[in-house]
Coordinates of C-alpha atoms and ligand atoms in Angstrom, one line a residue:
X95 CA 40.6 21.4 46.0
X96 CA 37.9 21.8 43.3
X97 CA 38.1 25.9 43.1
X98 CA 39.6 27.1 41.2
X99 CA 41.6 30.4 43.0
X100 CA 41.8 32.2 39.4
X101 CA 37.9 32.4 39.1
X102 CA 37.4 33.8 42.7
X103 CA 39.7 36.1 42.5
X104 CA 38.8 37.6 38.7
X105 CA 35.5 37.8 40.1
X106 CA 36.3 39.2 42.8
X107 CA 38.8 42.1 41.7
X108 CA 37.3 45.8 40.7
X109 CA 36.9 45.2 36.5
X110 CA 39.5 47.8 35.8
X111 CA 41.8 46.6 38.1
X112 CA 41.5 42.8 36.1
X113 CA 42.5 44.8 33.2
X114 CA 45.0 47.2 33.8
X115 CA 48.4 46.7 32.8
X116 CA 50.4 47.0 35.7
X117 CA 53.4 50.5 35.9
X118 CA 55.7 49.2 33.9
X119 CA 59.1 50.3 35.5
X120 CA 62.4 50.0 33.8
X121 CA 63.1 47.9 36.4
X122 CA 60.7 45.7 36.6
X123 CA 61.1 45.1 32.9
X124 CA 64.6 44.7 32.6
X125 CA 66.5 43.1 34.8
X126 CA 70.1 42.2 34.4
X127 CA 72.4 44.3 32.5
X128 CA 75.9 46.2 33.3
X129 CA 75.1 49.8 31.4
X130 CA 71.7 50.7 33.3
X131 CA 70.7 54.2 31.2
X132 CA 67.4 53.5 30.8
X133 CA 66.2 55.3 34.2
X134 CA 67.4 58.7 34.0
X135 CA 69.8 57.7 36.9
X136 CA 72.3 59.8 37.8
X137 CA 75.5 57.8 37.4
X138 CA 78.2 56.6 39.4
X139 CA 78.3 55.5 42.8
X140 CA 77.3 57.3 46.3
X141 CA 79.4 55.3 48.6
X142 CA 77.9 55.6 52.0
X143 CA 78.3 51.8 52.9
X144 CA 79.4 48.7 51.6
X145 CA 75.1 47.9 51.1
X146 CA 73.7 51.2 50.3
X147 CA 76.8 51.9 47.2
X148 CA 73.9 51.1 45.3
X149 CA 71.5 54.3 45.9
X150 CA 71.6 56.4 42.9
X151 CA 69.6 53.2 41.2
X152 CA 66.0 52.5 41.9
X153 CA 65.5 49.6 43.6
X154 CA 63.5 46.1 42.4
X155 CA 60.1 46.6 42.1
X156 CA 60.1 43.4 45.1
X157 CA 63.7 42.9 46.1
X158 CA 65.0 39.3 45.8
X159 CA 67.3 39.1 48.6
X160 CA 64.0 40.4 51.0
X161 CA 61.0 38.4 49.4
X162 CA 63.4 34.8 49.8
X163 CA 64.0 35.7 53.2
X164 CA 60.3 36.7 54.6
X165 CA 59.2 34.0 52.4
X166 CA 61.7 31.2 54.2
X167 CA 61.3 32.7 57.4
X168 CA 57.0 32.6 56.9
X169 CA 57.1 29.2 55.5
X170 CA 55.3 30.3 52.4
X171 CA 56.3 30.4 48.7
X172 CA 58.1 33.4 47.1
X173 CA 55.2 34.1 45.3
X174 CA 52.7 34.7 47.7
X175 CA 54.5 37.5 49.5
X176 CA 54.2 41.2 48.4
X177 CA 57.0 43.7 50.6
X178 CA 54.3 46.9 51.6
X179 CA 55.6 50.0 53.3
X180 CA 54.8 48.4 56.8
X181 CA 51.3 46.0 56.9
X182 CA 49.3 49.1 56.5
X183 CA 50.1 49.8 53.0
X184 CA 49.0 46.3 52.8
X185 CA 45.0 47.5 54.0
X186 CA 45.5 50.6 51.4
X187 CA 46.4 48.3 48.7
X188 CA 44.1 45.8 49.3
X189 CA 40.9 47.8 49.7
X190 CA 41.8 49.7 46.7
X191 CA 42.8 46.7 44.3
X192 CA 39.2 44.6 45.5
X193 CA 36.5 47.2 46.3
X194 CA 35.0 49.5 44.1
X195 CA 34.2 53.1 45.6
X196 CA 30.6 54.2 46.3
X197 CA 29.7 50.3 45.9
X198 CA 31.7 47.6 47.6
X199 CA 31.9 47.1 51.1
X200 CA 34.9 45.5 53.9
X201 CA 33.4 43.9 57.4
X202 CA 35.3 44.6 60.4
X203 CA 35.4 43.3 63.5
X204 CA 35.8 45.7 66.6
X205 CA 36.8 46.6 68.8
X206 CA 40.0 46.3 66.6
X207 CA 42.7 47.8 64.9
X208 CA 41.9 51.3 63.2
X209 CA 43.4 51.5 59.8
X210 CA 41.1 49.1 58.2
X211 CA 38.2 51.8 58.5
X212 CA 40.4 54.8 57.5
X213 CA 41.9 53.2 54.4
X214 CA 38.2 52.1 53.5
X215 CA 36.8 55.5 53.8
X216 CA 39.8 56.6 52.3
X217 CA 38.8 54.9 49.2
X218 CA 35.5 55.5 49.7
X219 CA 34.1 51.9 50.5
X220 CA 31.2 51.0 52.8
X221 CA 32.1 49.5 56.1
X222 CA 30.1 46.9 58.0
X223 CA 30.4 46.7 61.7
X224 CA 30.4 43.5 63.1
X225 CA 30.9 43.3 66.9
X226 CA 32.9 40.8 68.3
X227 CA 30.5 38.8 70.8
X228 CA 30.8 39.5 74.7
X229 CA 33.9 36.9 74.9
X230 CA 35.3 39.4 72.0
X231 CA 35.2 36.1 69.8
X232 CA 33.8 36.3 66.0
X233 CA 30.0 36.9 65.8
X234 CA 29.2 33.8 63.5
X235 CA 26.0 34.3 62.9
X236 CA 26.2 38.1 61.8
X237 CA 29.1 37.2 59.6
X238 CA 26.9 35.2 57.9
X239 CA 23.8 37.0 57.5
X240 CA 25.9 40.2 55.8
X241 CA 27.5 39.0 52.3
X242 CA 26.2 41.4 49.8
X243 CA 28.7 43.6 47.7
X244 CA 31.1 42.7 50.7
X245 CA 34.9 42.5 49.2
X246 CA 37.0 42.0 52.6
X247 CA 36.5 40.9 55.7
X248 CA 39.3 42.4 58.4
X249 CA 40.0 40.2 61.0
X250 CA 42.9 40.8 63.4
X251 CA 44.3 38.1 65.6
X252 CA 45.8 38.5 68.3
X253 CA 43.5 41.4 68.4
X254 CA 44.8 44.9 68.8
X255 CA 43.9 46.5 70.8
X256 CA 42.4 43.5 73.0
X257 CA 45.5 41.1 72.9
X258 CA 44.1 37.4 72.6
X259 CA 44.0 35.6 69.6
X260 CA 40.6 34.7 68.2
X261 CA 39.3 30.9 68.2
X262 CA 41.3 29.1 65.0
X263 CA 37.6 27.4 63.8
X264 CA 36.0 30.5 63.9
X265 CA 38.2 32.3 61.8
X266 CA 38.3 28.8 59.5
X267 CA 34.2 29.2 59.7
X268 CA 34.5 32.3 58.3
X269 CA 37.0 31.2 55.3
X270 CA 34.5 29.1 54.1
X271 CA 31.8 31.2 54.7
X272 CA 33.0 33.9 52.5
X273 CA 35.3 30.8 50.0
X274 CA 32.9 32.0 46.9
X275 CA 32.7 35.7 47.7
X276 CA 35.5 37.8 49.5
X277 CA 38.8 37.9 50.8
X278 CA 39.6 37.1 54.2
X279 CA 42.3 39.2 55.8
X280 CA 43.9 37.7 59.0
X281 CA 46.0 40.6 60.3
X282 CA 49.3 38.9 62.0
X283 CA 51.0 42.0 63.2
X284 CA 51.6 40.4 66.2
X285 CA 52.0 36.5 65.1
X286 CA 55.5 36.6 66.6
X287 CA 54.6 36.5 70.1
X288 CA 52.2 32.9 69.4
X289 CA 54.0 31.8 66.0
X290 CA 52.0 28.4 66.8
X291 CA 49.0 29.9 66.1
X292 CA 49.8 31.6 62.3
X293 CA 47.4 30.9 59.6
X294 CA 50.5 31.0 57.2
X295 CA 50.2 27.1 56.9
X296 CA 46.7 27.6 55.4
X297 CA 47.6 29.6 52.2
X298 CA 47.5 26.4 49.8
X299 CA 44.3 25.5 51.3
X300 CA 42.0 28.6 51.2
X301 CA 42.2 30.8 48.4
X302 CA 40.4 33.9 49.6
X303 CA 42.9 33.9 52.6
X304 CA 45.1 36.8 52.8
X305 CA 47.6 37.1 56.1
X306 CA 48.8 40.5 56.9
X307 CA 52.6 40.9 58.9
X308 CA 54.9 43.2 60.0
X309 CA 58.4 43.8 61.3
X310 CA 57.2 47.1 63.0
X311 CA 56.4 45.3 66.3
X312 CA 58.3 41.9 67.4
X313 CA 61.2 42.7 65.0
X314 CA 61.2 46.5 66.5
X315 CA 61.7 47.8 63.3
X316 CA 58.4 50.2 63.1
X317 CA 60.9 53.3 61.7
X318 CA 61.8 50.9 58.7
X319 CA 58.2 51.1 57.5
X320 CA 58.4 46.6 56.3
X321 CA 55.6 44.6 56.1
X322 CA 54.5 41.6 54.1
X323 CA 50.9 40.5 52.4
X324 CA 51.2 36.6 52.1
X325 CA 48.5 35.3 50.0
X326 CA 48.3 33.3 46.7
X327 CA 50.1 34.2 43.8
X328 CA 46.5 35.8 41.9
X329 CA 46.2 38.1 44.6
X330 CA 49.4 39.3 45.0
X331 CA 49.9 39.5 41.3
X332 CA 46.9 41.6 41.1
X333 CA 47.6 44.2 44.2
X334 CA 51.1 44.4 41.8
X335 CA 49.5 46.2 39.4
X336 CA 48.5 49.2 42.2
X337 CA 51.3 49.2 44.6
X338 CA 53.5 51.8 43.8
X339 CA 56.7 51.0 42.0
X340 CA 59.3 51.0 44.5
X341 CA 57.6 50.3 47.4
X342 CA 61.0 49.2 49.0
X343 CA 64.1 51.0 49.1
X344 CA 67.6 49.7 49.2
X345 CA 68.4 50.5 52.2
X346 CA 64.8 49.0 54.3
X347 CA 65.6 46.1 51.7
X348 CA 69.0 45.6 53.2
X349 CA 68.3 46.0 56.7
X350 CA 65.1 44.1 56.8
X351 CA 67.0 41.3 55.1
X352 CA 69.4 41.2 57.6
X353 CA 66.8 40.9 60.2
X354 CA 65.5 38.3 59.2
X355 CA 68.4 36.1 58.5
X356 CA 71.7 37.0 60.3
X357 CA 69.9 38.9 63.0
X358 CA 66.5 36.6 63.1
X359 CA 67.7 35.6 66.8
X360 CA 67.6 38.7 68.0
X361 CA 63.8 38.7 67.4
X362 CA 63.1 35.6 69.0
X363 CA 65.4 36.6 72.0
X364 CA 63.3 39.7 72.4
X365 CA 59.7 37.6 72.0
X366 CA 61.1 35.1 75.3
X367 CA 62.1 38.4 77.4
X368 CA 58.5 40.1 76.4
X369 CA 56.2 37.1 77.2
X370 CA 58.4 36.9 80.5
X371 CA 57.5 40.5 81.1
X372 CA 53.9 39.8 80.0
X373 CA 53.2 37.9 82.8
X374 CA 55.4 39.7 85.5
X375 CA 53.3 43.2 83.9
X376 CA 49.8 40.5 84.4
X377 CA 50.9 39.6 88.1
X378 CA 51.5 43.3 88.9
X379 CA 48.5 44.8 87.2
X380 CA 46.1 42.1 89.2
X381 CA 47.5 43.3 92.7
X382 CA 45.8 46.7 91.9
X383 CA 43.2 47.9 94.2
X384 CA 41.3 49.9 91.0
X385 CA 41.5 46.9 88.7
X386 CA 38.7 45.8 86.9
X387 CA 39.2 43.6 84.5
X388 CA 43.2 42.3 82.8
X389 CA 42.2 41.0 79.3
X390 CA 44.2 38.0 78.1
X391 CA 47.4 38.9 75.9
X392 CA 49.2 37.4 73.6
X393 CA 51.3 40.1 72.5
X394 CA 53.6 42.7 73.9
X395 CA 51.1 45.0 75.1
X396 CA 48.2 44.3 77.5
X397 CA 44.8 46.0 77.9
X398 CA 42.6 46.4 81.1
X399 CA 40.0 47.9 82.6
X400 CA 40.2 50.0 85.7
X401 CA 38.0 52.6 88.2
X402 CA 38.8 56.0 87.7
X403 CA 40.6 55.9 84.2
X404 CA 41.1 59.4 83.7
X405 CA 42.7 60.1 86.7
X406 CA 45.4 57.1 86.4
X407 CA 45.6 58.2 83.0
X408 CA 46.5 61.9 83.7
X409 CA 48.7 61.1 86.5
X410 CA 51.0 58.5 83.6
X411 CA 51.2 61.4 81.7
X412 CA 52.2 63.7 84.4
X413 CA 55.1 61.0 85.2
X414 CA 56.0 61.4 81.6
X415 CA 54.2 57.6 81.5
X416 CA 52.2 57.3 78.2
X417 CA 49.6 54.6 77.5
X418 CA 46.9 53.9 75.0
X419 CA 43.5 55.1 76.0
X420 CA 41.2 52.7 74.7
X421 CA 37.4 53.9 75.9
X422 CA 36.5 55.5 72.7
X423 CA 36.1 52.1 71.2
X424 CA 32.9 49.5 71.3
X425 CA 32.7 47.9 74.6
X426 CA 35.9 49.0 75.6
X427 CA 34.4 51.8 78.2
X428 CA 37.2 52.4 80.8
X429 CA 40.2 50.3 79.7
X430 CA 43.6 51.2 78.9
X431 CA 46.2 49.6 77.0
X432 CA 50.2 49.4 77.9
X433 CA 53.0 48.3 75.8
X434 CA 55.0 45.9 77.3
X435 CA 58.2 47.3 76.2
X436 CA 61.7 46.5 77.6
X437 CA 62.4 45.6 81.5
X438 CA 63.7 49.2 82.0
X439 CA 60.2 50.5 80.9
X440 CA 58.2 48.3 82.8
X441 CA 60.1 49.4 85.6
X442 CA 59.2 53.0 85.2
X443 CA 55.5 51.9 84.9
X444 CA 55.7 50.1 88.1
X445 CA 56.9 53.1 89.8
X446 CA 54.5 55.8 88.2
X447 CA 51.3 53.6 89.1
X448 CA 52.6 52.9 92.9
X449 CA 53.3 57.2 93.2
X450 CA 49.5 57.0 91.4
X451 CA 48.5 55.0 94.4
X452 CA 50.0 56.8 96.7
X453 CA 48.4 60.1 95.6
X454 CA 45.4 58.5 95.5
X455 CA 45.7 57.4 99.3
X456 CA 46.4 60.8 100.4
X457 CA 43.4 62.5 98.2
X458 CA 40.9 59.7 99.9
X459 CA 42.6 60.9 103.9
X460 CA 42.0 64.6 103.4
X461 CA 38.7 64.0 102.6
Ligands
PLP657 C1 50.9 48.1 64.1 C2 49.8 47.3 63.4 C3 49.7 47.3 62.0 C4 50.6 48.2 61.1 O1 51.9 47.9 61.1 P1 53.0 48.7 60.2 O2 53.7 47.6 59.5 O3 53.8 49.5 61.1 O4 52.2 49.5 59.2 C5 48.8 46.6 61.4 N1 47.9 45.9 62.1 C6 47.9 45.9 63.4 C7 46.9 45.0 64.1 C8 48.9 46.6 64.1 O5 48.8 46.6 65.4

């Protein structure tokens, strides 16, 4: 490699943000030490459990024990994670460390995952749409006819809320397209159900890639608020510096640790049983009369597009059955997205769609 990462991203970060001198927490600048009275603590200890006897002290600014164990279980150096308050605080604190309000711009990609657009505006940072083409693939050529003042360009695969994973040389196309002028943000929330298919392995080789995870969703920890940026050590050092302090308390420290060492199988168990229930959810779906269209999925939820929309969706909700109604977004008129939850749920689903079909039956006699 002939770039050099530290120029890119000095150019790229807002001017202040290059210059500031990041919260300096007791902390984060002590560390060590026996008599901690530099933190207006209160002393003593508050023993609720053998891991949380350590509450009345603030936690690390990026615990240890957590940032070794994403970064072993990601495959990626210790120094290109950051621990976020879920992946979302991972958008906020992204968009707010590279994109200057009232000036800079992010690209995204829909149809596709919300927050991007609400933590830009937010921040008050243009956003510019780019479709995804007809096959819901990256639009190549629009990419790369809007560069100016852009910062970030949001790309999510698998795609929420579509489910497939976009093509691995477009989004490589679009690393180099944007190598000498923005960060490229490859949103993984979902990487666990298609691990092959991470970018994570790419880190050392493009340095305006920036990978996005989670344990809200295949690690079924979405009350924990935990998510990871992985990204080079510049970046991360640099969304440091606006992070909050303690982004990650003891106790979401301890049990996301856990999660991903001791209990990492659990996780992996529970990605085999939802890609089973994928396709079983797939086979049933296709069998519908009203079906339109089942989009691909590669995660534990599965959109598609049906005849009558409101109705099925009124009568879930009237079975106590709630899904995702997706029409409000581009190109996505008529479809509906289900989790795929556990086998119990999917059962339930099953049940409310076949009393859906049967009130549907009846309606079309009378008449
Ligand atoms: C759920 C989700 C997130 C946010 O995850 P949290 O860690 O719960 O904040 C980010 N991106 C996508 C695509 C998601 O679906």
């Amino acid at each position: 490699m002939t770039d050099k990462p530290t120029n890119l991203i000095d150019n790229l970060v807002r001017k202040d943000v290059l210059n500031m001198v990041p919260y300096q927490s007791a902390r984060r600048e002590q560390a060590g030490g026996s008599c901690w009275l530099n933190a207006n603590e209160a002393g003593g200890n508050n023993e609720l459990d053998i891991s949380l006897s350590d509450l009345n002290r603030y936690p690390d600014f990026q615990p240890q024990q957590l940032i070794n164990a994403y970064a072993d279980y990601a495959g990626v150096e210790n120094k290109q994670v950051l621990a976020t308050r879920g992946a979302d605080e991972g958008i906020e604190v992204l968009i707010r460390t590279f994109c200057q309000s009232n000036q800079d711009n992010i690209i995204i990609c829909p149809p596709t995952y919300g927050m991007y657009a609400i933590s830009a505006k937010g921040h008050a940072v243009n956003i510019t749409t780019v479709p995804l083409t007809n096959e819901l693939q990256l639009d190549l050529p629009a990419l790369s006819a809007k560069k100016d003042n852009t910062k970030i360009v949001f790309i999510c695969s698998p795609n929420n809320p579509t489910g497939d994973v976009l093509n691995k040389s477009d989004i490589i196309s679009t690393l180099e397209l944007f190598k000498d002028s923005a960060l490229v943000v490859v949103d993984e929330a979902y990487i666990e159900f298609c691990p092959e298919l991470s970018f994570a392995k790419l880190l050392n080789e493009y340095p305006n890639l920036v990978i996005l995870r989670t344990l809200s969703k295949a690690f079924a920890l979405a009350g924990l608020r935990c998510g990871f940026t992985l990204a080079s050590n510049e970046i991360i050092t640099m969304m440091s510096k606006i992070i909050a302090p303690y982004p990650i308390s003891n106790p979401v420290s301890a049990i996301a640790s856990k999660a991903l060492t001791q209990n990492l199988a659990d996780m992996q168990q529970r990605v085999v049983s939802t890609n089973q229930l994928n396709i079983e959810l797939s086979e049933f779906l296709k069998q519908q009369t009203w079906l339109i269209k089942l989009f691909t999925s590669k995660t534990n939820y599965i959109l598609f597009k049906a005849n009558n929309t409101i109705a099925l969706f009124n009568s879930l909700i009237e079975q106590g059955v709630l899904i995702r109604n997706q029409s409000s977004q581009l190109s996505l008129e008529n479809c509906l997205r289900v989790s795929i939850g556990n086998a119990n749920e999917l059962e339930q689903f099953k049940s409310a769609i076949n009393i859906y079909n049967q009130q549907q039956e009846n309606s079309t006699c009378k008449t």
